[in-house]
N, CA and C of each residue as an Amber inpcrd file, in Angstrom:
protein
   483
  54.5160000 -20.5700000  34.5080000  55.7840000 -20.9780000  35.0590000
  56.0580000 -20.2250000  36.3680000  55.6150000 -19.1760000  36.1420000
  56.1080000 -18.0440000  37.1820000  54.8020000 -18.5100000  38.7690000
  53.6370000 -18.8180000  38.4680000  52.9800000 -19.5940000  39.6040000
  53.3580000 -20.8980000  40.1500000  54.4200000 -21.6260000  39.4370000
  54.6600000 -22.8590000  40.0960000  56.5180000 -22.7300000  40.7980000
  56.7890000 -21.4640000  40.3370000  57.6250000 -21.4230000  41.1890000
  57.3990000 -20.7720000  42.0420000  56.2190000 -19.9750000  42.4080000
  55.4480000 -19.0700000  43.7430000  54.9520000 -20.3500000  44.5520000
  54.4740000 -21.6040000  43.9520000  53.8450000 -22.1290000  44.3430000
  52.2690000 -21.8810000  44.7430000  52.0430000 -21.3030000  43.8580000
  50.6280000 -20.8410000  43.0130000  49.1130000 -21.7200000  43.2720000
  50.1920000 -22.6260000  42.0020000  49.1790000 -24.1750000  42.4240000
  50.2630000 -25.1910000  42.3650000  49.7160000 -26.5650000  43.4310000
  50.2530000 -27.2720000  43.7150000  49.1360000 -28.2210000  43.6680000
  49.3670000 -29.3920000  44.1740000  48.7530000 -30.7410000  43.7390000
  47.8640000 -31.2140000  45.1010000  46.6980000 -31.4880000  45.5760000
  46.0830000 -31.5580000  46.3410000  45.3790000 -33.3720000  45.8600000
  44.9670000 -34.0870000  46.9160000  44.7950000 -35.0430000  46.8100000
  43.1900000 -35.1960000  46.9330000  42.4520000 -35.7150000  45.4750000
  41.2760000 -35.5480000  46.0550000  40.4440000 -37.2510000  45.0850000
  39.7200000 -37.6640000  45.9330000  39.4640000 -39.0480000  46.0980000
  39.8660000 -40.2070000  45.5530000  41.8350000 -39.7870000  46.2360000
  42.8100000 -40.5680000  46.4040000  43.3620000 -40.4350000  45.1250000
  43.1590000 -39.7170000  44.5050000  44.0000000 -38.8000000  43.1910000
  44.5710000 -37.4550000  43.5380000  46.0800000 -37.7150000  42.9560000
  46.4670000 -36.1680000  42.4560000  46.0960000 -35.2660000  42.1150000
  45.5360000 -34.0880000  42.3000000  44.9850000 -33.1670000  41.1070000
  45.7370000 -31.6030000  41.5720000  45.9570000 -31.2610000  40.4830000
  46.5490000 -29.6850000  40.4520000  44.7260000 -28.5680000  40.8640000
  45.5980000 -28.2210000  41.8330000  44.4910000 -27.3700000  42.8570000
  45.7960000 -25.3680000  42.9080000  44.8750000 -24.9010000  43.0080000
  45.0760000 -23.3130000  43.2370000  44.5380000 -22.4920000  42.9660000
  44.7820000 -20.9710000  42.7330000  43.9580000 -19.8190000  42.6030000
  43.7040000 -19.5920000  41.3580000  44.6760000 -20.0610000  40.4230000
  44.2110000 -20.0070000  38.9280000  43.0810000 -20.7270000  38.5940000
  42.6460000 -21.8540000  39.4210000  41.4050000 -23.1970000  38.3950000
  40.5110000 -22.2970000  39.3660000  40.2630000 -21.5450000  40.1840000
  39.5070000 -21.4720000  41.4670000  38.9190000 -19.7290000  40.4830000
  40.0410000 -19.5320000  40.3750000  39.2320000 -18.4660000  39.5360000
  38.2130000 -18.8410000  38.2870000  38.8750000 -19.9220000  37.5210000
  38.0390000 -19.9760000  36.0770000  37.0470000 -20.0610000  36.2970000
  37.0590000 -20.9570000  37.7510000  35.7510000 -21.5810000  38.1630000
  34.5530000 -21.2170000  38.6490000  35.0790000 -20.0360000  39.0760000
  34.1480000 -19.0930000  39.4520000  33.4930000 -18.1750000  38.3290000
  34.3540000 -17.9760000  36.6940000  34.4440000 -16.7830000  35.7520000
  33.3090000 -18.3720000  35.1750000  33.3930000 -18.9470000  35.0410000
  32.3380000 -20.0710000  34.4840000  31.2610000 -20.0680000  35.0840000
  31.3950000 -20.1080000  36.6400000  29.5160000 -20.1160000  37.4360000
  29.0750000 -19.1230000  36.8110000  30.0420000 -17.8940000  36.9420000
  29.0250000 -16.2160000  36.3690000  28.8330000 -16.4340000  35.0720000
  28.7900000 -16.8710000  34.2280000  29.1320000 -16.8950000  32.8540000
  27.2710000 -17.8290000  32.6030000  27.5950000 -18.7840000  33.4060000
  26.3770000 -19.5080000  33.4450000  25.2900000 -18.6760000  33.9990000
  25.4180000 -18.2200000  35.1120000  24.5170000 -17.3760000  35.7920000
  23.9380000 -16.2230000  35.1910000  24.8180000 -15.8450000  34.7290000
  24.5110000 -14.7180000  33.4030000  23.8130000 -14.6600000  32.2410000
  24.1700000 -15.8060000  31.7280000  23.0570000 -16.5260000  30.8770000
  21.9540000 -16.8600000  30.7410000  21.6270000 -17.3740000  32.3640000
  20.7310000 -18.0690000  32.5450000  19.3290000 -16.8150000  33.2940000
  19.9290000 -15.4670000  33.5330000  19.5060000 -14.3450000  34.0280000
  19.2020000 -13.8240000  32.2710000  19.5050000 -14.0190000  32.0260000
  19.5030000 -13.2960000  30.3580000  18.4000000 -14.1730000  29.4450000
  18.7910000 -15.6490000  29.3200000  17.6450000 -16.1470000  28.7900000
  16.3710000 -16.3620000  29.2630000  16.0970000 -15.7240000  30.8090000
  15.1390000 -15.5600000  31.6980000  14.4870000 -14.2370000  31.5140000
  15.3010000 -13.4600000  30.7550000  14.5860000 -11.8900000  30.6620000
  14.1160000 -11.9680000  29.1630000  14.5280000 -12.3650000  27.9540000
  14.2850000 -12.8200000  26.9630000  13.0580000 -14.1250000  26.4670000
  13.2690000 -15.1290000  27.0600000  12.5040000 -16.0490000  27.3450000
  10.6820000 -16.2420000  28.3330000  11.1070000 -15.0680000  28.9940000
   9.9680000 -14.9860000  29.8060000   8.8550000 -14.8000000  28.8390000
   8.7930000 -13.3950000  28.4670000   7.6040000 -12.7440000  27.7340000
   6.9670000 -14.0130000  26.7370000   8.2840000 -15.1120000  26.1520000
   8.0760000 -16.0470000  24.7690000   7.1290000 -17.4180000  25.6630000
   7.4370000 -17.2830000  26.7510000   7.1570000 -18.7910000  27.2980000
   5.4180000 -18.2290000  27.6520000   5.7460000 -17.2960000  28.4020000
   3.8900000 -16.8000000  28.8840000   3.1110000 -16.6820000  27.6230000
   3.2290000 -16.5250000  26.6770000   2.6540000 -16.4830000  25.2910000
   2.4440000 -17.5820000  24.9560000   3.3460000 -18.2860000  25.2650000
   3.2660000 -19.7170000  24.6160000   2.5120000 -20.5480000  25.6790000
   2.2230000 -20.3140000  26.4410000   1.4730000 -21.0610000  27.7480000
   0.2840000 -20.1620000  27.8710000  -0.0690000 -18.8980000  27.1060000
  -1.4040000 -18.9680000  26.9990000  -2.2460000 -18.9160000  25.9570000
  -1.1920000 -19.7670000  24.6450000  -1.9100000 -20.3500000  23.7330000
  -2.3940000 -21.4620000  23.8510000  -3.6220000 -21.2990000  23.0360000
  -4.1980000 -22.7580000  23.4930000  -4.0660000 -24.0600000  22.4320000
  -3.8860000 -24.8510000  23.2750000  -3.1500000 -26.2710000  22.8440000
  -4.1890000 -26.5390000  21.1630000  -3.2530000 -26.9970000  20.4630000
  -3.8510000 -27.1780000  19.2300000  -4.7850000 -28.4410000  19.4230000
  -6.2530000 -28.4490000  18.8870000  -6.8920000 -29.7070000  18.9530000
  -7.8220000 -30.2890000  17.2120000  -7.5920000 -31.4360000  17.4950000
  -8.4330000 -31.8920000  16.4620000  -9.2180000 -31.1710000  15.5170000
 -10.5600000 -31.1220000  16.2890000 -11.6070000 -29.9890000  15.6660000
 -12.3290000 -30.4960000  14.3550000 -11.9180000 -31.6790000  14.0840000
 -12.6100000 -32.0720000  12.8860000 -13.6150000 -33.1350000  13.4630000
 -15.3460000 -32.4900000  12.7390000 -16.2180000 -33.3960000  13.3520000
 -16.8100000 -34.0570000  11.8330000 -17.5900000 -35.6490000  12.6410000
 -17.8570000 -36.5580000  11.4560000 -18.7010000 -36.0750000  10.2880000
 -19.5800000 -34.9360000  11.4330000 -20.6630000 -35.0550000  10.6670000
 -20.4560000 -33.5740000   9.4960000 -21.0910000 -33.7470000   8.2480000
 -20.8000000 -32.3190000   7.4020000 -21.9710000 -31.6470000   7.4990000
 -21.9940000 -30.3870000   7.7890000 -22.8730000 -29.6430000   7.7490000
 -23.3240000 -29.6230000   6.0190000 -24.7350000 -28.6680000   6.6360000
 -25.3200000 -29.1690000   5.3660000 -25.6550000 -27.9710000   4.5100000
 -25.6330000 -26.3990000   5.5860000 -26.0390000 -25.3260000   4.9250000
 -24.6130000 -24.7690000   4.3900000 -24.6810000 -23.7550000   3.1650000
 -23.4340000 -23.2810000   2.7670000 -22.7850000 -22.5270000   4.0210000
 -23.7500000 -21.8010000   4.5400000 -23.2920000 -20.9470000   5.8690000
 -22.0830000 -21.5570000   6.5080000 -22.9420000 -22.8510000   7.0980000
 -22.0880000 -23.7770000   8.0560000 -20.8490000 -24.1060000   7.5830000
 -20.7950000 -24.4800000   6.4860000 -19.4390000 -25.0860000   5.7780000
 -18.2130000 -23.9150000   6.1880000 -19.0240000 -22.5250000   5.1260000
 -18.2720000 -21.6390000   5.1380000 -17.4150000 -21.3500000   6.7030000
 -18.4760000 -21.4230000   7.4770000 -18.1820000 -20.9530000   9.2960000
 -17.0850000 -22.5490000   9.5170000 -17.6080000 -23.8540000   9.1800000
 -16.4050000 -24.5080000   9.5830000 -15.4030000 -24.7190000   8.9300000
 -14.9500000 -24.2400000   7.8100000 -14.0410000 -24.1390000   7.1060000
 -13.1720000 -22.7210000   7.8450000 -13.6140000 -21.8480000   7.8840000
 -13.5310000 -20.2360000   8.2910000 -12.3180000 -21.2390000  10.2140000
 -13.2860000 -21.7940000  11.1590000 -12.7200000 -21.9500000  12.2370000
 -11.2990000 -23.0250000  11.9590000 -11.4950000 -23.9390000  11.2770000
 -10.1850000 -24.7950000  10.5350000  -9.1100000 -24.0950000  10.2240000
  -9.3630000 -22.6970000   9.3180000  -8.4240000 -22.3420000   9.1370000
  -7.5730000 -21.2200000  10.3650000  -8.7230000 -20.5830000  11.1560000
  -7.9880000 -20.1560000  12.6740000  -7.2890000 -21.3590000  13.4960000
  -7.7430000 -21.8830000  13.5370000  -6.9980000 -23.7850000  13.9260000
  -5.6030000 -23.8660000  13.7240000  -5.8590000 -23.8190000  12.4130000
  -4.5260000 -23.9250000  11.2380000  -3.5260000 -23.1240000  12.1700000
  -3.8020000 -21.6520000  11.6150000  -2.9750000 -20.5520000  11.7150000
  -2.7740000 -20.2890000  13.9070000  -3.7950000 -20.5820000  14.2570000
  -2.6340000 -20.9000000  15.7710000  -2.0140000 -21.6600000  15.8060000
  -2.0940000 -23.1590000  15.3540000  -1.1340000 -23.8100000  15.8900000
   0.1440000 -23.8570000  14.9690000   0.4260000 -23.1070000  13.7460000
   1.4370000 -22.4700000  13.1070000   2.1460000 -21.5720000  13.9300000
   1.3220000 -20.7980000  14.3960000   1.8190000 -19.4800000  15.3130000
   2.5640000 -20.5830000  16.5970000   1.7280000 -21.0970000  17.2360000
   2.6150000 -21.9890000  18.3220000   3.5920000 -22.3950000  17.9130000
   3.3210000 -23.1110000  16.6610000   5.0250000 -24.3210000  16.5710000
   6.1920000 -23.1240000  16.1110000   5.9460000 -21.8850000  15.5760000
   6.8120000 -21.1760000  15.5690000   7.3020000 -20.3830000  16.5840000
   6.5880000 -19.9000000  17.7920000   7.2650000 -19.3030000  18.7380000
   7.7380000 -21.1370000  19.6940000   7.3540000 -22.0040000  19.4310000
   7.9690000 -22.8820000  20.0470000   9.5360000 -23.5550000  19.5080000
   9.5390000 -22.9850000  18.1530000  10.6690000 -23.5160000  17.2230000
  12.0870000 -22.1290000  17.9810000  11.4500000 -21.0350000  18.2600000
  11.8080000 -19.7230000  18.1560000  12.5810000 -19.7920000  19.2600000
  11.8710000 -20.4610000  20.7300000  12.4880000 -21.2070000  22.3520000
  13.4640000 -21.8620000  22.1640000  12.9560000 -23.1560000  20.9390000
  13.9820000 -23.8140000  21.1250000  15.8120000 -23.4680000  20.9070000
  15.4130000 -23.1100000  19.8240000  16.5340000 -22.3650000  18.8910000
  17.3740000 -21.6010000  19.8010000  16.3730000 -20.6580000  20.7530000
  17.6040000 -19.8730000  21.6970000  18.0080000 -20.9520000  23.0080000
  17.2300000 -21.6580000  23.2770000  17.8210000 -22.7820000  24.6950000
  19.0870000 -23.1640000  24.4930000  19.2910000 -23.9790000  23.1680000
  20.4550000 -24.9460000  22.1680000  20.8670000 -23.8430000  21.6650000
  21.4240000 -22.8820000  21.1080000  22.2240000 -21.9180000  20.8860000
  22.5820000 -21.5030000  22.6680000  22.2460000 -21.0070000  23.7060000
  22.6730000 -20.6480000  24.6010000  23.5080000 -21.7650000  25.4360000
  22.9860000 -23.2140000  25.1440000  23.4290000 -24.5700000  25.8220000
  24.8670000 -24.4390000  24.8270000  24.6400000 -24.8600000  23.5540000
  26.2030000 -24.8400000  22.7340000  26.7430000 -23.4960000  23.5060000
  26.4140000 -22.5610000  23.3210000  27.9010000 -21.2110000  23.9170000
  28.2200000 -21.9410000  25.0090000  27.8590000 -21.8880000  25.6430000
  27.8820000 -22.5700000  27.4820000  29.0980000 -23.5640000  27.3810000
  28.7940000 -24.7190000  26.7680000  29.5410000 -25.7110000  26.0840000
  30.9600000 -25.2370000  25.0340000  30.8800000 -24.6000000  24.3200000
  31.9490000 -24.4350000  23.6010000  33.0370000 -23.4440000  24.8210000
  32.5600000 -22.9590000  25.4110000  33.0590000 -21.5380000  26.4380000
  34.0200000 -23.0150000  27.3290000  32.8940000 -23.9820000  28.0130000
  33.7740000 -25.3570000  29.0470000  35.1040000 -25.6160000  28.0770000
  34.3120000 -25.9870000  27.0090000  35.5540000 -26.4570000  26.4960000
  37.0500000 -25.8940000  26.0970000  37.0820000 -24.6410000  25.9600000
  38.3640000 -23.7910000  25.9950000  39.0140000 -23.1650000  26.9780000
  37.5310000 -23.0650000  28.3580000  38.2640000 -23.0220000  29.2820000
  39.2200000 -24.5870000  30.0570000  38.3810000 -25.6930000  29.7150000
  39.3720000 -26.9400000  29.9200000  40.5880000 -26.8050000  29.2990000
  40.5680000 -26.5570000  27.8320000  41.6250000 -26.7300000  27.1190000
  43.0100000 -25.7210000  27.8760000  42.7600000 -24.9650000  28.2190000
  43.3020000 -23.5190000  28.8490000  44.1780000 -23.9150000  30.2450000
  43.3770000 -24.8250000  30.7970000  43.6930000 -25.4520000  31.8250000
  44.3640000 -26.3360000  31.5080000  44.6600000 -27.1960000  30.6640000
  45.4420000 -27.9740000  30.0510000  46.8950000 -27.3960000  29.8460000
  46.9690000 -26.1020000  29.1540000  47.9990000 -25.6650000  28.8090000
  48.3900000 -25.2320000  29.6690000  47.7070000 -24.4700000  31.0060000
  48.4830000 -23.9450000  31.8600000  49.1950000 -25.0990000  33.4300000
  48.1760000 -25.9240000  33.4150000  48.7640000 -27.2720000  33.9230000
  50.3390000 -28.0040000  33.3750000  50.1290000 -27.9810000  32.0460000
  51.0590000 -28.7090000  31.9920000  52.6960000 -27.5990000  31.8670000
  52.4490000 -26.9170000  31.4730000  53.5130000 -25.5730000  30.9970000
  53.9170000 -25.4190000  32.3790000  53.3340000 -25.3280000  33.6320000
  53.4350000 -24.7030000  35.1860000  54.5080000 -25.9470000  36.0880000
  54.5620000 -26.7660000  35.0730000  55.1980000 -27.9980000  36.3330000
  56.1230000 -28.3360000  35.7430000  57.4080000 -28.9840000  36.4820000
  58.1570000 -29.5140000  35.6970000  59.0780000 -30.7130000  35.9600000
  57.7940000 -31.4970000  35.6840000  56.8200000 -33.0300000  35.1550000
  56.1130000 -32.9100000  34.5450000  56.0330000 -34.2010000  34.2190000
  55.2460000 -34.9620000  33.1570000  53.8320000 -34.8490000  34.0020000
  52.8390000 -34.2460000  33.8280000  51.4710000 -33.8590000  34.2680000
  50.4400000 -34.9980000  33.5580000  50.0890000 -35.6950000  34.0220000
  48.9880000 -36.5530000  33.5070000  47.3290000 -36.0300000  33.3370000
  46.5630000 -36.4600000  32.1370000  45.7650000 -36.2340000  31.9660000
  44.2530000 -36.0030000  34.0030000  44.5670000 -36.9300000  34.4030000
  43.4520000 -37.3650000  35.8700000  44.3920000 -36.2860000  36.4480000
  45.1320000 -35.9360000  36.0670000  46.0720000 -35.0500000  37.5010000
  45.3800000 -32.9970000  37.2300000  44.6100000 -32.9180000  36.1120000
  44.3220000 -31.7350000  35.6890000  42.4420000 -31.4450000  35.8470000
  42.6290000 -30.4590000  36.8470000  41.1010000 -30.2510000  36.6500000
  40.6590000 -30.0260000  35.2690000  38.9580000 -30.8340000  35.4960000
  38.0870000 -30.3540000  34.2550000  37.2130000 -29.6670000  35.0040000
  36.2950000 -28.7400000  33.9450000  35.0570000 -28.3170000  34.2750000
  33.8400000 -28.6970000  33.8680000  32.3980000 -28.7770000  34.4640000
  31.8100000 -29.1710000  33.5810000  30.1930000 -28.3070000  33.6390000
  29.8210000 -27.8910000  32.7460000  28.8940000 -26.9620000  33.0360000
  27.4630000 -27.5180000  33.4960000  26.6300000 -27.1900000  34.5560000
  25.6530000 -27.3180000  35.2120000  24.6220000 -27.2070000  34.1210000
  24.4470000 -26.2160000  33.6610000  23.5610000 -24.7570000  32.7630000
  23.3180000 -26.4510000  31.7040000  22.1160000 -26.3720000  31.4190000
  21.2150000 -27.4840000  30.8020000  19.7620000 -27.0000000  29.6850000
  19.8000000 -26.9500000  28.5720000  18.3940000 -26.1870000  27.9600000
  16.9480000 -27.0250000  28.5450000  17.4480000 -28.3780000  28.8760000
  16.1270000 -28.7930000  29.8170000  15.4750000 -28.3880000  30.5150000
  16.6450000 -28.0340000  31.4780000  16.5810000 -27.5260000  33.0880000
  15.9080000 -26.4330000  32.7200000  15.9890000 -25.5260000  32.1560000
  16.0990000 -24.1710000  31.9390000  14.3610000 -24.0350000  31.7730000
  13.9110000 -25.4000000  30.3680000  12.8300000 -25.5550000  30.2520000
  12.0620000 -25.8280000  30.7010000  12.4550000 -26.9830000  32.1460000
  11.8020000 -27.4530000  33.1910000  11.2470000 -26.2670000  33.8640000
  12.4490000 -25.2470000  33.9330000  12.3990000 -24.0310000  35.2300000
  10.8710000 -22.9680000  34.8640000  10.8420000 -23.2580000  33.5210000
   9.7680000 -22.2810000  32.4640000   8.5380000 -22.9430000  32.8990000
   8.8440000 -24.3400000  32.6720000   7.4640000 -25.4180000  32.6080000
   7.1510000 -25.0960000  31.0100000   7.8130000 -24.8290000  30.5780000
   7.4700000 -25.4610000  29.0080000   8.4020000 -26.2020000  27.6260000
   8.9220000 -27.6730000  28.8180000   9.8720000 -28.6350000  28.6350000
   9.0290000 -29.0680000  27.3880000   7.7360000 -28.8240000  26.4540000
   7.3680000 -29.3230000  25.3640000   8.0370000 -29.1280000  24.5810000
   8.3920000 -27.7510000  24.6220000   9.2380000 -27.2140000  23.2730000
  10.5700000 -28.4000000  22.8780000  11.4930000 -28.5510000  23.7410000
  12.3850000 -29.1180000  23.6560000  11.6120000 -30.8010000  23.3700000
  10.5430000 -31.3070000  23.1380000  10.0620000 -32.3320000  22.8930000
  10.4970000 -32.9640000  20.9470000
């Protein structure tokens, strides 16, 4: 109340709409880039060591051939490499399950954080004027910060596959 009688924020016209403009949305807006930026510096220091591991495991393959060996040796030895087979590409899908899990946990915070700071903006929009404030007349925010992107940025957008 006390900013709209300073004239704090006031209503700025932007592509041919009303919208409540000032130092209060200009701040959130900025406490949201860092918020993202922060994150995205954080799941980069965390994420690094998981992604290079995971990019220099090697891609799980087939490995099963037609023909059966015939000595016990052989069996034993291709049974023996099947089961290293096995157990990397276990090991992969779990540090790949392990990526994912933190991308989409860091994407939801990101997301739940927009959304209360919108809501916030809501209350202080409409409480600050005194009019009837319409929904198009109130900035939203909307967060950039993407677990794709993030994955793209890694180059190991599989995980999220």
């Amino acid at each position: 109340l006390a900013d709209a009688l300073v004239h704090k924020t006031d209503f700025k016209t932007e592509d041919g709409k009303n919208v409540l403009a000032g130092a209060y949305y200009e701040r959130v807006r900025r406490e949201l880039e860092t918020l993202e930026a922060a994150k995205l510096a954080q799941l980069s220091k965390s994420l690094g060591p998981k992604a290079a591991a995971l990019k220099a495991m090697p891609e799980p393959t087939g490995g099963s051939s037609n023909s059966s060996p015939r000595s016990t040796g052989a069996r034993r030895a291709a049974r023996e490499a099947g089961e290293r087979r096995a157990r990397a590409a276990s090991e992969r899908k779990e540090l790949a399950a392990s990526i994912r899990t933190e991308l989409l946990d860091a994407e939801a915070e990101i997301n739940e954080v927009y959304c209360r700071a919108n809501a916030s903006l809501v209350k202080y929009s409409k409480a600050g004027k005194f009019r009837v404030i319409s929904d198009e007349e109130i900035p939203r925010f909307h967060p950039d910060f993407s677990a794709r992107k993030v994955a793209q940025a890694m180059e190991i957008e599989e995980v999220l596959a």
